[in-house]
CSV table of N, CA, C and O in Angstrom, one decimal:
chain,number,residue,atom,x,y,z
I,1,MET,N,35.7,7.7,5.6
I,1,MET,CA,36.8,5.9,6.0
I,1,MET,C,37.8,5.9,4.9
I,1,MET,O,37.3,6.3,4.0
I,2,LYS,N,38.6,4.8,5.4
I,2,LYS,CA,39.5,5.1,4.8
I,2,LYS,C,39.4,4.0,4.7
I,2,LYS,O,39.8,2.4,4.8
I,3,VAL,N,39.7,2.9,2.9
I,3,VAL,CA,40.2,1.8,2.3
I,3,VAL,C,40.8,2.3,1.1
I,3,VAL,O,41.2,2.5,0.0
I,4,ILE,N,41.8,1.3,1.3
I,4,ILE,CA,42.7,1.2,0.8
I,4,ILE,C,42.9,-0.5,0.0
I,4,ILE,O,42.8,-1.7,1.1
I,5,GLU,N,42.8,-0.3,-1.7
I,5,GLU,CA,43.2,-2.1,-2.1
I,5,GLU,C,44.6,-2.4,-2.9
I,5,GLU,O,44.8,-1.4,-3.5
I,6,ILE,N,44.9,-3.1,-2.1
I,6,ILE,CA,47.0,-3.7,-2.4
I,6,ILE,C,46.3,-4.9,-3.4
I,6,ILE,O,45.8,-5.9,-2.7
I,7,THR,N,46.9,-4.5,-4.5
I,7,THR,CA,46.6,-6.7,-5.4
I,7,THR,C,47.8,-6.0,-6.8
I,7,THR,O,48.8,-5.6,-6.3
I,8,ALA,N,48.3,-7.1,-7.4
I,8,ALA,CA,49.2,-7.6,-7.9
I,8,ALA,C,48.6,-7.7,-9.4
I,8,ALA,O,47.8,-9.0,-9.3
I,9,ILE,N,49.0,-8.0,-10.8
I,9,ILE,CA,48.5,-8.4,-11.9
I,9,ILE,C,48.9,-10.1,-11.5
I,9,ILE,O,48.0,-11.2,-12.5
I,10,TRP,N,49.7,-10.6,-11.1
I,10,TRP,CA,49.7,-11.5,-11.3
I,10,TRP,C,49.1,-12.7,-10.0
I,10,TRP,O,49.6,-14.0,-10.3
I,11,CYS,N,48.7,-11.9,-9.4
I,11,CYS,CA,48.2,-12.0,-8.6
I,11,CYS,C,46.4,-13.1,-8.9
I,11,CYS,O,45.9,-12.8,-8.6
I,12,PRO,N,46.6,-14.4,-8.7
I,12,PRO,CA,44.7,-15.7,-8.5
I,12,PRO,C,44.0,-14.9,-8.2
I,12,PRO,O,43.3,-14.9,-8.7
I,13,SER,N,44.3,-15.2,-6.8
I,13,SER,CA,43.3,-13.9,-5.7
I,13,SER,C,43.1,-12.3,-5.9
I,13,SER,O,41.4,-13.1,-5.5
I,14,CYS,N,44.2,-11.9,-6.5
I,14,CYS,CA,43.6,-10.8,-6.8
I,14,CYS,C,42.5,-10.8,-7.9
I,14,CYS,O,41.5,-10.3,-7.8
I,15,LEU,N,42.5,-11.4,-8.9
I,15,LEU,CA,41.7,-12.1,-10.0
I,15,LEU,C,40.3,-11.9,-9.6
I,15,LEU,O,39.3,-11.8,-10.2
I,16,VAL,N,40.6,-13.4,-8.5
I,16,VAL,CA,39.0,-13.8,-7.9
I,16,VAL,C,38.3,-12.7,-6.7
I,16,VAL,O,37.3,-12.4,-6.9
I,17,MET,N,39.3,-12.1,-6.6
I,17,MET,CA,38.3,-10.5,-5.3
I,17,MET,C,38.2,-9.2,-5.9
I,17,MET,O,37.1,-8.5,-5.2
I,18,ARG,N,38.9,-9.2,-7.0
I,18,ARG,CA,38.8,-8.3,-7.9
I,18,ARG,C,36.9,-7.5,-8.3
I,18,ARG,O,36.6,-6.5,-8.2
I,19,PRO,N,36.2,-8.4,-8.7
I,19,PRO,CA,35.0,-8.2,-9.0
I,19,PRO,C,34.1,-8.5,-7.9
I,19,PRO,O,32.9,-7.4,-7.4
I,20,ILE,N,34.8,-8.7,-7.0
I,20,ILE,CA,34.1,-9.1,-5.1
I,20,ILE,C,34.4,-7.3,-4.7
I,20,ILE,O,33.2,-6.7,-4.5
I,21,TYR,N,35.4,-7.3,-4.9
I,21,TYR,CA,35.9,-6.0,-4.3
I,21,TYR,C,34.8,-4.2,-4.9
I,21,TYR,O,33.5,-3.7,-4.2
I,22,GLU,N,34.6,-5.1,-6.1
I,22,GLU,CA,33.7,-3.3,-6.8
I,22,GLU,C,32.5,-3.9,-6.8
I,22,GLU,O,32.0,-2.2,-6.1
I,23,LYS,N,31.8,-5.1,-6.1
I,23,LYS,CA,30.3,-5.0,-5.6
I,23,LYS,C,30.2,-4.3,-4.7
I,23,LYS,O,29.1,-3.5,-4.5
I,24,ILE,N,31.6,-4.5,-4.0
I,24,ILE,CA,31.2,-3.9,-2.3
I,24,ILE,C,31.1,-2.5,-2.4
I,24,ILE,O,30.9,-1.5,-1.7
I,25,TYR,N,32.2,-1.5,-3.5
I,25,TYR,CA,32.6,-0.4,-3.2
I,25,TYR,C,31.0,0.4,-3.9
I,25,TYR,O,30.7,1.5,-3.4
I,26,GLU,N,30.7,-0.4,-5.4
I,26,GLU,CA,29.4,0.3,-5.7
I,26,GLU,C,28.7,0.3,-4.4
I,26,GLU,O,28.1,1.4,-4.5
I,27,LYS,N,28.2,-0.9,-3.9
I,27,LYS,CA,26.9,-0.7,-3.2
I,27,LYS,C,27.0,0.1,-2.0
I,27,LYS,O,26.4,0.5,-1.3
I,28,TYR,N,28.2,0.1,-1.2
I,28,TYR,CA,28.1,1.1,-0.4
I,28,TYR,C,28.9,2.2,-0.6
I,28,TYR,O,29.5,3.4,0.3
I,29,ASN,N,29.1,2.8,-1.8
I,29,ASN,CA,29.8,4.0,-2.2
I,29,ASN,C,31.3,4.3,-1.0
I,29,ASN,O,31.3,5.7,-0.9
I,30,LEU,N,32.1,3.4,-2.0
I,30,LEU,CA,33.2,3.4,-1.7
I,30,LEU,C,34.4,4.4,-2.9
I,30,LEU,O,34.0,3.9,-3.2
I,31,ASP,N,34.9,6.1,-1.7
I,31,ASP,CA,36.4,5.8,-2.0
I,31,ASP,C,37.1,5.1,-1.7
I,31,ASP,O,37.3,5.2,-0.8
I,32,VAL,N,37.9,4.4,-3.2
I,32,VAL,CA,39.1,3.9,-2.8
I,32,VAL,C,40.5,3.6,-3.4
I,32,VAL,O,40.4,4.1,-4.4
I,33,THR,N,41.1,4.1,-2.2
I,33,THR,CA,42.8,4.0,-3.5
I,33,THR,C,43.5,2.4,-3.6
I,33,THR,O,44.1,1.6,-2.7
I,34,LYS,N,43.5,2.5,-4.9
I,34,LYS,CA,43.8,1.8,-5.7
I,34,LYS,C,45.3,1.7,-5.6
I,34,LYS,O,45.6,1.8,-5.9
I,35,LEU,N,46.3,0.7,-4.9
I,35,LEU,CA,47.9,0.2,-5.2
I,35,LEU,C,48.6,-1.4,-5.6
I,35,LEU,O,47.3,-2.1,-5.3
I,36,ASP,N,49.2,-0.8,-6.1
I,36,ASP,CA,50.3,-2.3,-7.0
I,36,ASP,C,51.1,-3.0,-6.7
I,36,ASP,O,51.8,-1.8,-5.7
I,37,TYR,N,50.9,-3.9,-5.4
I,37,TYR,CA,51.5,-4.2,-4.4
I,37,TYR,C,53.3,-4.3,-5.6
I,37,TYR,O,54.0,-4.1,-4.4
I,38,ASP,N,53.7,-4.1,-6.8
I,38,ASP,CA,54.7,-4.2,-7.1
I,38,ASP,C,55.2,-3.0,-7.7
I,38,ASP,O,56.4,-2.6,-7.7
I,39,THR,N,54.5,-2.4,-7.9
I,39,THR,CA,54.5,-0.8,-8.5
I,39,THR,C,54.4,0.2,-7.5
I,39,THR,O,55.6,1.5,-8.1
I,40,ASP,N,53.7,0.2,-6.2
I,40,ASP,CA,53.5,1.7,-5.2
I,40,ASP,C,54.4,1.5,-4.2
I,40,ASP,O,54.4,0.2,-4.2
I,41,ASP,N,54.4,2.9,-3.8
I,41,ASP,CA,54.9,2.5,-2.4
I,41,ASP,C,54.4,1.9,-1.1
I,41,ASP,O,53.1,2.6,-1.1
I,42,ILE,N,54.2,1.0,-0.9
I,42,ILE,CA,53.2,0.2,0.2
I,42,ILE,C,53.5,-0.1,1.7
I,42,ILE,O,53.0,-0.5,2.6
I,43,LYS,N,55.2,0.4,1.4
I,43,LYS,CA,55.6,-0.3,3.6
I,43,LYS,C,54.9,0.5,3.8
I,43,LYS,O,54.8,0.2,5.6
I,44,GLU,N,54.2,1.7,3.9
I,44,GLU,CA,53.9,2.5,5.0
I,44,GLU,C,52.1,1.3,5.6
I,44,GLU,O,51.8,1.1,6.6
I,45,TYR,N,52.1,0.6,4.8
I,45,TYR,CA,51.1,-0.3,4.5
I,45,TYR,C,51.4,-2.0,5.9
I,45,TYR,O,50.3,-2.3,5.8
I,46,ASN,N,52.6,-2.2,5.7
I,46,ASN,CA,53.3,-3.3,6.5
I,46,ASN,C,52.5,-4.5,5.6
I,46,ASN,O,52.2,-5.6,6.5
I,47,VAL,N,52.2,-4.5,4.0
I,47,VAL,CA,51.5,-6.0,3.6
I,47,VAL,C,53.1,-6.9,3.3
I,47,VAL,O,53.8,-6.7,3.6
I,48,GLY,N,52.5,-8.2,3.9
I,48,GLY,CA,52.9,-8.9,3.7
I,48,GLY,C,53.2,-9.9,2.1
I,48,GLY,O,53.3,-9.2,1.5
I,49,ASN,N,53.1,-11.0,1.9
I,49,ASN,CA,53.9,-12.0,0.3
I,49,ASN,C,52.1,-12.5,0.3
I,49,ASN,O,51.5,-12.9,-0.6
I,50,ILE,N,50.9,-12.0,0.8
I,50,ILE,CA,49.9,-12.2,0.8
I,50,ILE,C,48.9,-11.5,0.8
I,50,ILE,O,48.4,-11.0,0.7
I,51,LEU,N,48.0,-11.6,-0.9
I,51,LEU,CA,47.7,-10.7,-1.3
I,51,LEU,C,45.7,-11.4,-2.3
I,51,LEU,O,46.1,-12.8,-2.3
I,52,PRO,N,45.2,-10.9,-2.3
I,52,PRO,CA,45.0,-9.5,-2.4
I,52,PRO,C,45.0,-8.7,-1.0
I,52,PRO,O,44.5,-9.6,0.5
I,53,VAL,N,45.3,-7.2,-0.1
I,53,VAL,CA,45.1,-6.5,1.1
I,53,VAL,C,43.7,-5.7,0.2
I,53,VAL,O,43.9,-4.5,-0.2
I,54,LEU,N,42.9,-6.1,1.4
I,54,LEU,CA,41.8,-4.9,1.6
I,54,LEU,C,41.6,-4.3,3.4
I,54,LEU,O,41.4,-5.0,4.2
I,55,ILE,N,42.0,-2.5,3.1
I,55,ILE,CA,42.0,-2.3,4.3
I,55,ILE,C,41.0,-1.0,4.2
I,55,ILE,O,41.3,-0.3,3.9
I,56,ILE,N,40.3,-1.1,5.7
I,56,ILE,CA,39.7,-0.7,5.5
I,56,ILE,C,39.4,0.5,6.9
I,56,ILE,O,39.4,-0.5,7.9
I,57,ASN,N,39.5,1.2,7.0
I,57,ASN,CA,39.8,1.7,8.9
I,57,ASN,C,41.4,1.1,8.7
I,57,ASN,O,42.5,1.8,8.2
I,58,ASP,N,41.4,0.6,10.2
I,58,ASP,CA,42.0,-0.5,10.7
I,58,ASP,C,42.0,-1.6,10.5
I,58,ASP,O,42.8,-2.3,11.0
I,59,LYS,N,40.6,-2.0,10.1
I,59,LYS,CA,40.4,-3.8,9.5
I,59,LYS,C,41.1,-3.9,8.4
I,59,LYS,O,41.3,-3.5,7.7
I,60,ARG,N,41.7,-5.7,8.7
I,60,ARG,CA,42.6,-5.9,7.4
I,60,ARG,C,42.1,-7.1,7.0
I,60,ARG,O,41.3,-7.9,7.8
I,61,PHE,N,41.6,-7.4,5.5
I,61,PHE,CA,40.9,-8.6,4.9
I,61,PHE,C,42.0,-9.1,4.1
I,61,PHE,O,42.5,-7.9,3.1
I,62,ILE,N,42.3,-10.6,4.3
I,62,ILE,CA,43.7,-10.7,3.3
I,62,ILE,C,43.8,-11.9,2.5
I,62,ILE,O,42.9,-12.6,3.3
I,63,GLY,N,43.6,-12.0,1.0
I,63,GLY,CA,43.4,-12.7,0.8
I,63,GLY,C,42.2,-13.5,0.7
I,63,GLY,O,41.1,-11.8,0.1
I,64,GLU,N,41.8,-13.9,-0.5
I,64,GLU,CA,40.3,-14.3,-0.6
I,64,GLU,C,39.4,-14.8,0.3
I,64,GLU,O,39.4,-15.4,1.1
I,65,VAL,N,38.7,-13.4,0.6
I,65,VAL,CA,37.2,-12.8,2.0
I,65,VAL,C,36.0,-13.7,1.3
I,65,VAL,O,35.9,-12.7,0.7
I,66,LYS,N,35.5,-14.3,2.3
I,66,LYS,CA,33.7,-14.0,1.7
I,66,LYS,C,33.3,-12.3,2.0
I,66,LYS,O,33.6,-11.7,2.7
I,67,ILE,N,32.6,-11.8,1.1
I,67,ILE,CA,32.3,-10.8,0.9
I,67,ILE,C,31.4,-10.8,1.9
I,67,ILE,O,31.0,-9.4,2.9
I,68,LYS,N,30.0,-11.6,2.9
I,68,LYS,CA,29.7,-11.1,3.0
I,68,LYS,C,30.0,-10.8,4.4
I,68,LYS,O,30.3,-9.9,5.6
I,69,GLU,N,31.7,-11.1,4.9
I,69,GLU,CA,32.6,-11.0,6.1
I,69,GLU,C,33.2,-9.1,5.7
I,69,GLU,O,32.9,-8.0,7.4
I,70,ILE,N,33.3,-9.1,4.6
I,70,ILE,CA,33.3,-7.7,4.8
I,70,ILE,C,31.9,-6.8,5.1
I,70,ILE,O,32.6,-5.5,5.5
I,71,GLU,N,31.0,-7.5,4.5
I,71,GLU,CA,30.1,-6.7,4.4
I,71,GLU,C,29.4,-6.4,5.7
I,71,GLU,O,29.1,-5.5,6.2
I,72,ASN,N,29.5,-7.0,6.7
I,72,ASN,CA,29.4,-7.4,7.9
I,72,ASN,C,30.1,-5.8,8.7
I,72,ASN,O,29.5,-5.3,9.5
I,73,TYR,N,31.4,-6.6,8.6
I,73,TYR,CA,32.3,-5.4,9.0
I,73,TYR,C,32.0,-3.8,8.6
I,73,TYR,O,31.3,-3.1,9.6
I,74,LEU,N,31.2,-3.6,7.4
I,74,LEU,CA,31.1,-2.3,7.0
I,74,LEU,C,30.1,-2.4,8.0
I,74,LEU,O,29.5,-0.7,7.9
I,75,GLU,N,28.7,-3.3,7.4
I,75,GLU,CA,27.4,-2.9,8.7
I,75,GLU,C,27.9,-2.4,10.1
I,75,GLU,O,27.3,-1.5,10.8
I,76,SER,N,29.0,-3.2,10.8
I,76,SER,CA,29.0,-2.5,11.7
I,76,SER,C,29.4,-1.3,11.9
I,76,SER,O,29.0,-0.6,13.0
I,77,LEU,N,30.0,-0.5,11.5
I,77,LEU,CA,30.9,0.6,10.8
I,77,LEU,C,29.2,1.5,11.2
I,77,LEU,O,29.3,2.6,11.8
I,78,TRP,N,28.4,1.2,10.3
I,78,TRP,CA,26.9,2.5,10.0
I,78,TRP,C,26.6,2.0,11.2
I,78,TRP,O,25.3,2.9,11.7
I,79,LYS,N,26.3,0.9,12.0
I,79,LYS,CA,25.4,0.8,13.1
I,79,LYS,C,25.9,1.8,14.3
I,79,LYS,O,25.4,1.7,15.1
I,80,SER,N,27.0,1.5,14.5
I,80,SER,CA,28.6,2.3,15.4
I,80,SER,C,27.9,4.0,15.8
I,80,SER,O,27.5,4.9,14.7
């Protein structure tokens, strides 16, 4: 499973989502590539200016997202 997290240190929503993401990573034992919006090469991910962006396979979660939405998606992957 491919998991990419794109955040920035100046982004308030990123600070809100960071602990939520960490809970999900731990719960589902996900290996995550963490990228910084300002310093890493993120062109290939075609990211706009709304952060954070969490990409799981081809699904994108943009901005402040409820943990249940991400968990429901992950659960659907395990069921298929």
